[in-house]
DNA sequence: GGAAATATATGAT
DNA sequence: ATCATATATTTCC
């Protein structure tokens, strides 16, 4: 486990319910450019479900990935979970993404 | 120890 | 919109 992972989980846990964050925001807050690394870390998610990995989305408002695959039916499940928390998703993008997006800086 | 793969982002074409 | 490059971690050899 790397220091980057610790900080990633810490920040992710700080995201309130009904809000989402992006890999980019996380990477920026952590001071790294390894966006993909964040994806790997979140995918590992040894702290689940204490760490809401489903609250992490791509910077363009798309869901990104979930459960081992990047784009597939698993996304539907993630969408349902987000909708359950108040973040509704229409089609392939989050509804009012910038408003629901939680930024650290 | 080194190479390939990944739940991304950005820039160029 | 599509293709190629950059970046950090993990997994497999």
PDB file of C-alpha atoms (C1' of nucleotides) in Angstrom:
ATOM      1  CA  UNK A   1       0.000   0.000   0.000  1.00  0.00           C
ATOM      2  CA  UNK A   2       1.335   3.401  -0.862  1.00  0.00           C
ATOM      3  CA  UNK A   3       0.908   6.762   0.776  1.00  0.00           C
ATOM      4  CA  UNK A   4      -1.122   7.822  -2.203  1.00  0.00           C
ATOM      5  CA  UNK A   5      -3.667   5.128  -1.435  1.00  0.00           C
ATOM      6  CA  UNK A   6      -4.047   6.240   2.177  1.00  0.00           C
ATOM      7  CA  UNK A   7      -4.739   9.819   1.165  1.00  0.00           C
ATOM      8  CA  UNK A   8      -7.047   8.688  -1.579  1.00  0.00           C
ATOM      9  CA  UNK A   9      -9.222   6.730   0.813  1.00  0.00           C
ATOM     10  CA  UNK A  10      -9.150   9.550   3.332  1.00  0.00           C
ATOM     11  CA  UNK A  11     -10.362  12.106   0.827  1.00  0.00           C
ATOM     12  CA  UNK A  12     -12.933   9.753  -0.588  1.00  0.00           C
ATOM     13  CA  UNK A  13     -14.335   9.166   2.878  1.00  0.00           C
ATOM     14  CA  UNK A  14     -14.661  12.934   3.249  1.00  0.00           C
ATOM     15  CA  UNK A  15     -17.056  13.171   0.346  1.00  0.00           C
ATOM     16  CA  UNK A  16     -20.558  13.659   1.768  1.00  0.00           C
ATOM     17  CA  UNK A  17     -23.536  11.588   0.737  1.00  0.00           C
ATOM     18  CA  UNK A  18     -25.411  12.771  -2.308  1.00  0.00           C
ATOM     19  CA  UNK A  19     -22.210  14.145  -3.772  1.00  0.00           C
ATOM     20  CA  UNK A  20     -19.587  12.723  -6.099  1.00  0.00           C
ATOM     21  CA  UNK A  21     -15.945  13.320  -6.880  1.00  0.00           C
ATOM     22  CA  UNK A  22     -13.714  12.661  -9.846  1.00  0.00           C
ATOM     23  CA  UNK A  23     -10.400  10.905 -10.279  1.00  0.00           C
ATOM     24  CA  UNK A  24      -8.912  14.162 -11.412  1.00  0.00           C
ATOM     25  CA  UNK A  25     -10.022  16.082  -8.333  1.00  0.00           C
ATOM     26  CA  UNK A  26      -8.618  13.358  -6.132  1.00  0.00           C
ATOM     27  CA  UNK A  27      -5.333  13.309  -7.999  1.00  0.00           C
ATOM     28  CA  UNK A  28      -5.053  17.073  -7.814  1.00  0.00           C
ATOM     29  CA  UNK A  29      -5.821  17.163  -4.111  1.00  0.00           C
ATOM     30  CA  UNK A  30      -3.187  14.480  -3.617  1.00  0.00           C
ATOM     31  CA  UNK A  31      -0.671  16.336  -5.725  1.00  0.00           C
ATOM     32  CA  UNK A  32      -0.226  13.639  -8.347  1.00  0.00           C
ATOM     33  CA  UNK A  33      -0.962  13.181 -12.014  1.00  0.00           C
ATOM     34  CA  UNK A  34      -1.599   9.512 -11.776  1.00  0.00           C
ATOM     35  CA  UNK A  35      -5.273   9.560 -12.545  1.00  0.00           C
ATOM     36  CA  UNK A  36      -5.130   5.940 -13.499  1.00  0.00           C
ATOM     37  CA  UNK A  37      -3.363   5.110 -10.292  1.00  0.00           C
ATOM     38  CA  UNK A  38      -6.350   6.509  -8.448  1.00  0.00           C
ATOM     39  CA  UNK A  39      -8.520   4.156 -10.443  1.00  0.00           C
ATOM     40  CA  UNK A  40      -6.416   1.190  -9.397  1.00  0.00           C
ATOM     41  CA  UNK A  41      -6.425   2.273  -5.783  1.00  0.00           C
ATOM     42  CA  UNK A  42     -10.168   2.781  -5.718  1.00  0.00           C
ATOM     43  CA  UNK A  43     -10.632  -0.510  -7.485  1.00  0.00           C
ATOM     44  CA  UNK A  44      -8.619  -2.245  -4.780  1.00  0.00           C
ATOM     45  CA  UNK A  45     -10.772  -0.612  -2.120  1.00  0.00           C
ATOM     46  CA  UNK A  46      -9.635  -2.623   0.916  1.00  0.00           C
ATOM     47  CA  UNK A  47     -11.732  -0.298   3.061  1.00  0.00           C
ATOM     48  CA  UNK A  48     -15.035  -1.089   1.316  1.00  0.00           C
ATOM     49  CA  UNK A  49     -17.802  -0.383   2.035  1.00  0.00           C
ATOM     50  CA  UNK A  50     -16.456   2.148   4.483  1.00  0.00           C
ATOM     51  CA  UNK A  51     -15.020   3.908   1.471  1.00  0.00           C
ATOM     52  CA  UNK A  52     -17.738   4.659  -1.095  1.00  0.00           C
ATOM     53  CA  UNK A  53     -15.999   3.742  -4.316  1.00  0.00           C
ATOM     54  CA  UNK A  54     -19.213   4.328  -6.236  1.00  0.00           C
ATOM     55  CA  UNK A  55     -18.974   8.045  -5.455  1.00  0.00           C
ATOM     56  CA  UNK A  56     -16.004   8.397  -7.758  1.00  0.00           C
ATOM     57  CA  UNK A  57     -16.782   9.277 -11.350  1.00  0.00           C
ATOM     58  CA  UNK A  58     -14.932  10.452 -14.427  1.00  0.00           C
ATOM     59  CA  UNK A  59     -14.247  14.147 -14.978  1.00  0.00           C
ATOM     60  CA  UNK A  60     -16.649  14.369 -17.899  1.00  0.00           C
ATOM     61  CA  UNK A  61     -19.577  13.288 -15.778  1.00  0.00           C
ATOM     62  CA  UNK A  62     -19.635   9.709 -16.950  1.00  0.00           C
ATOM     63  CA  UNK A  63     -19.605   6.920 -14.408  1.00  0.00           C
ATOM     64  CA  UNK A  64     -16.263   5.576 -15.480  1.00  0.00           C
ATOM     65  CA  UNK A  65     -16.056   2.036 -14.267  1.00  0.00           C
ATOM     66  CA  UNK A  66     -17.243  -0.334 -11.630  1.00  0.00           C
ATOM     67  CA  UNK A  67     -16.575  -3.905 -10.493  1.00  0.00           C
ATOM     68  CA  UNK A  68     -13.659  -5.058 -12.520  1.00  0.00           C
ATOM     69  CA  UNK A  69     -14.750  -3.705 -15.890  1.00  0.00           C
ATOM     70  CA  UNK A  70     -14.637  -0.206 -17.277  1.00  0.00           C
ATOM     71  CA  UNK A  71     -17.806  -0.011 -19.239  1.00  0.00           C
ATOM     72  CA  UNK A  72     -20.549  -2.551 -18.902  1.00  0.00           C
ATOM     73  CA  UNK A  73     -23.694  -3.536 -17.094  1.00  0.00           C
ATOM     74  CA  UNK A  74     -22.052  -3.034 -13.747  1.00  0.00           C
ATOM     75  CA  UNK A  75     -22.342   0.679 -14.425  1.00  0.00           C
ATOM     76  CA  UNK A  76     -26.100   0.392 -14.135  1.00  0.00           C
ATOM     77  CA  UNK A  77     -25.685  -0.807 -10.582  1.00  0.00           C
ATOM     78  CA  UNK A  78     -23.442   2.099  -9.713  1.00  0.00           C
ATOM     79  CA  UNK A  79     -25.962   4.490 -11.235  1.00  0.00           C
ATOM     80  CA  UNK A  80     -28.713   2.963  -9.124  1.00  0.00           C
ATOM     81  CA  UNK A  81     -26.634   3.368  -5.985  1.00  0.00           C
ATOM     82  CA  UNK A  82     -25.894   6.995  -6.747  1.00  0.00           C
ATOM     83  CA  UNK A  83     -29.546   7.667  -7.522  1.00  0.00           C
ATOM     84  CA  UNK A  84     -30.386   6.170  -4.163  1.00  0.00           C
ATOM     85  CA  UNK A  85     -28.196   8.800  -2.551  1.00  0.00           C
ATOM     86  CA  UNK A  86     -29.658  11.660  -4.545  1.00  0.00           C
ATOM     87  CA  UNK A  87     -27.295  11.755  -7.503  1.00  0.00           C
ATOM     88  CA  UNK A  88     -29.494  10.936 -10.456  1.00  0.00           C
ATOM     89  CA  UNK A  89     -27.958   9.839 -13.712  1.00  0.00           C
ATOM     90  CA  UNK A  90     -29.649  10.206 -17.057  1.00  0.00           C
ATOM     91  CA  UNK A  91     -28.274   8.237 -19.960  1.00  0.00           C
ATOM     92  CA  UNK A  92     -24.532   8.094 -19.505  1.00  0.00           C
ATOM     93  CA  UNK A  93     -23.964  11.328 -17.639  1.00  0.00           C
ATOM     94  CA  UNK A  94     -24.718  12.591 -14.160  1.00  0.00           C
ATOM     95  CA  UNK A  95     -27.559  15.073 -13.979  1.00  0.00           C
ATOM     96  CA  UNK A  96     -26.170  18.520 -13.047  1.00  0.00           C
ATOM     97  CA  UNK A  97     -22.739  17.048 -12.640  1.00  0.00           C
ATOM     98  CA  UNK A  98     -20.857  20.249 -11.569  1.00  0.00           C
ATOM     99  CA  UNK A  99     -23.418  20.856  -8.873  1.00  0.00           C
ATOM    100  CA  UNK A 100     -23.187  17.366  -7.444  1.00  0.00           C
ATOM    101  CA  UNK A 101     -19.430  17.355  -7.790  1.00  0.00           C
ATOM    102  CA  UNK A 102     -17.647  17.818  -4.492  1.00  0.00           C
ATOM    103  CA  UNK A 103     -14.338  19.563  -4.814  1.00  0.00           C
ATOM    104  CA  UNK A 104     -11.636  19.690  -2.176  1.00  0.00           C
ATOM    105  CA  UNK A 105      -9.875  22.789  -3.322  1.00  0.00           C
TER     106      UNK A 105
ATOM    107  C1'  DG B   1      13.513  -6.741 -11.490  1.00  0.00           C
ATOM    108  C1'  DG B   2      10.927  -5.842 -15.758  1.00  0.00           C
ATOM    109  C1'  DA B   3       6.797  -5.700 -18.808  1.00  0.00           C
ATOM    110  C1'  DA B   4       1.859  -5.430 -19.569  1.00  0.00           C
ATOM    111  C1'  DA B   5      -2.699  -3.792 -18.040  1.00  0.00           C
ATOM    112  C1'  DT B   6      -5.790  -0.431 -15.903  1.00  0.00           C
ATOM    113  C1'  DA B   7     -12.518   1.987 -12.945  1.00  0.00           C
ATOM    114  C1'  DT B   8      -8.352   8.418 -16.476  1.00  0.00           C
ATOM    115  C1'  DA B   9      -7.107  13.054 -18.515  1.00  0.00           C
ATOM    116  C1'  DT B  10      -5.288  15.996 -21.930  1.00  0.00           C
ATOM    117  C1'  DG B  11      -3.580  17.426 -26.273  1.00  0.00           C
ATOM    118  C1'  DA B  12      -3.262  16.877 -31.106  1.00  0.00           C
ATOM    119  C1'  DT B  13      -5.215  15.363 -35.486  1.00  0.00           C
TER     120       DT B  13
ATOM    121  C1'  DA C   1     -14.906  12.735 -32.391  1.00  0.00           C
ATOM    122  C1'  DT C   2     -10.849   9.746 -32.583  1.00  0.00           C
ATOM    123  C1'  DC C   3      -5.820   8.586 -31.669  1.00  0.00           C
ATOM    124  C1'  DA C   4      -1.815   8.950 -29.204  1.00  0.00           C
ATOM    125  C1'  DT C   5       0.822  10.366 -25.026  1.00  0.00           C
ATOM    126  C1'  DA C   6       1.522  10.954 -19.899  1.00  0.00           C
ATOM    127  C1'  DT C   7       1.219   9.146 -15.304  1.00  0.00           C
ATOM    128  C1'  DA C   8       1.115   5.942 -10.873  1.00  0.00           C
ATOM    129  C1'  DT C   9      -0.055   1.454  -9.049  1.00  0.00           C
ATOM    130  C1'  DT C  10      -0.896  -3.577  -9.418  1.00  0.00           C
ATOM    131  C1'  DT C  11      -0.391  -8.101 -11.225  1.00  0.00           C
ATOM    132  C1'  DC C  12       2.045 -11.502 -13.788  1.00  0.00           C
ATOM    133  C1'  DC C  13       6.451 -13.312 -15.679  1.00  0.00           C
TER     134       DC C  13
END
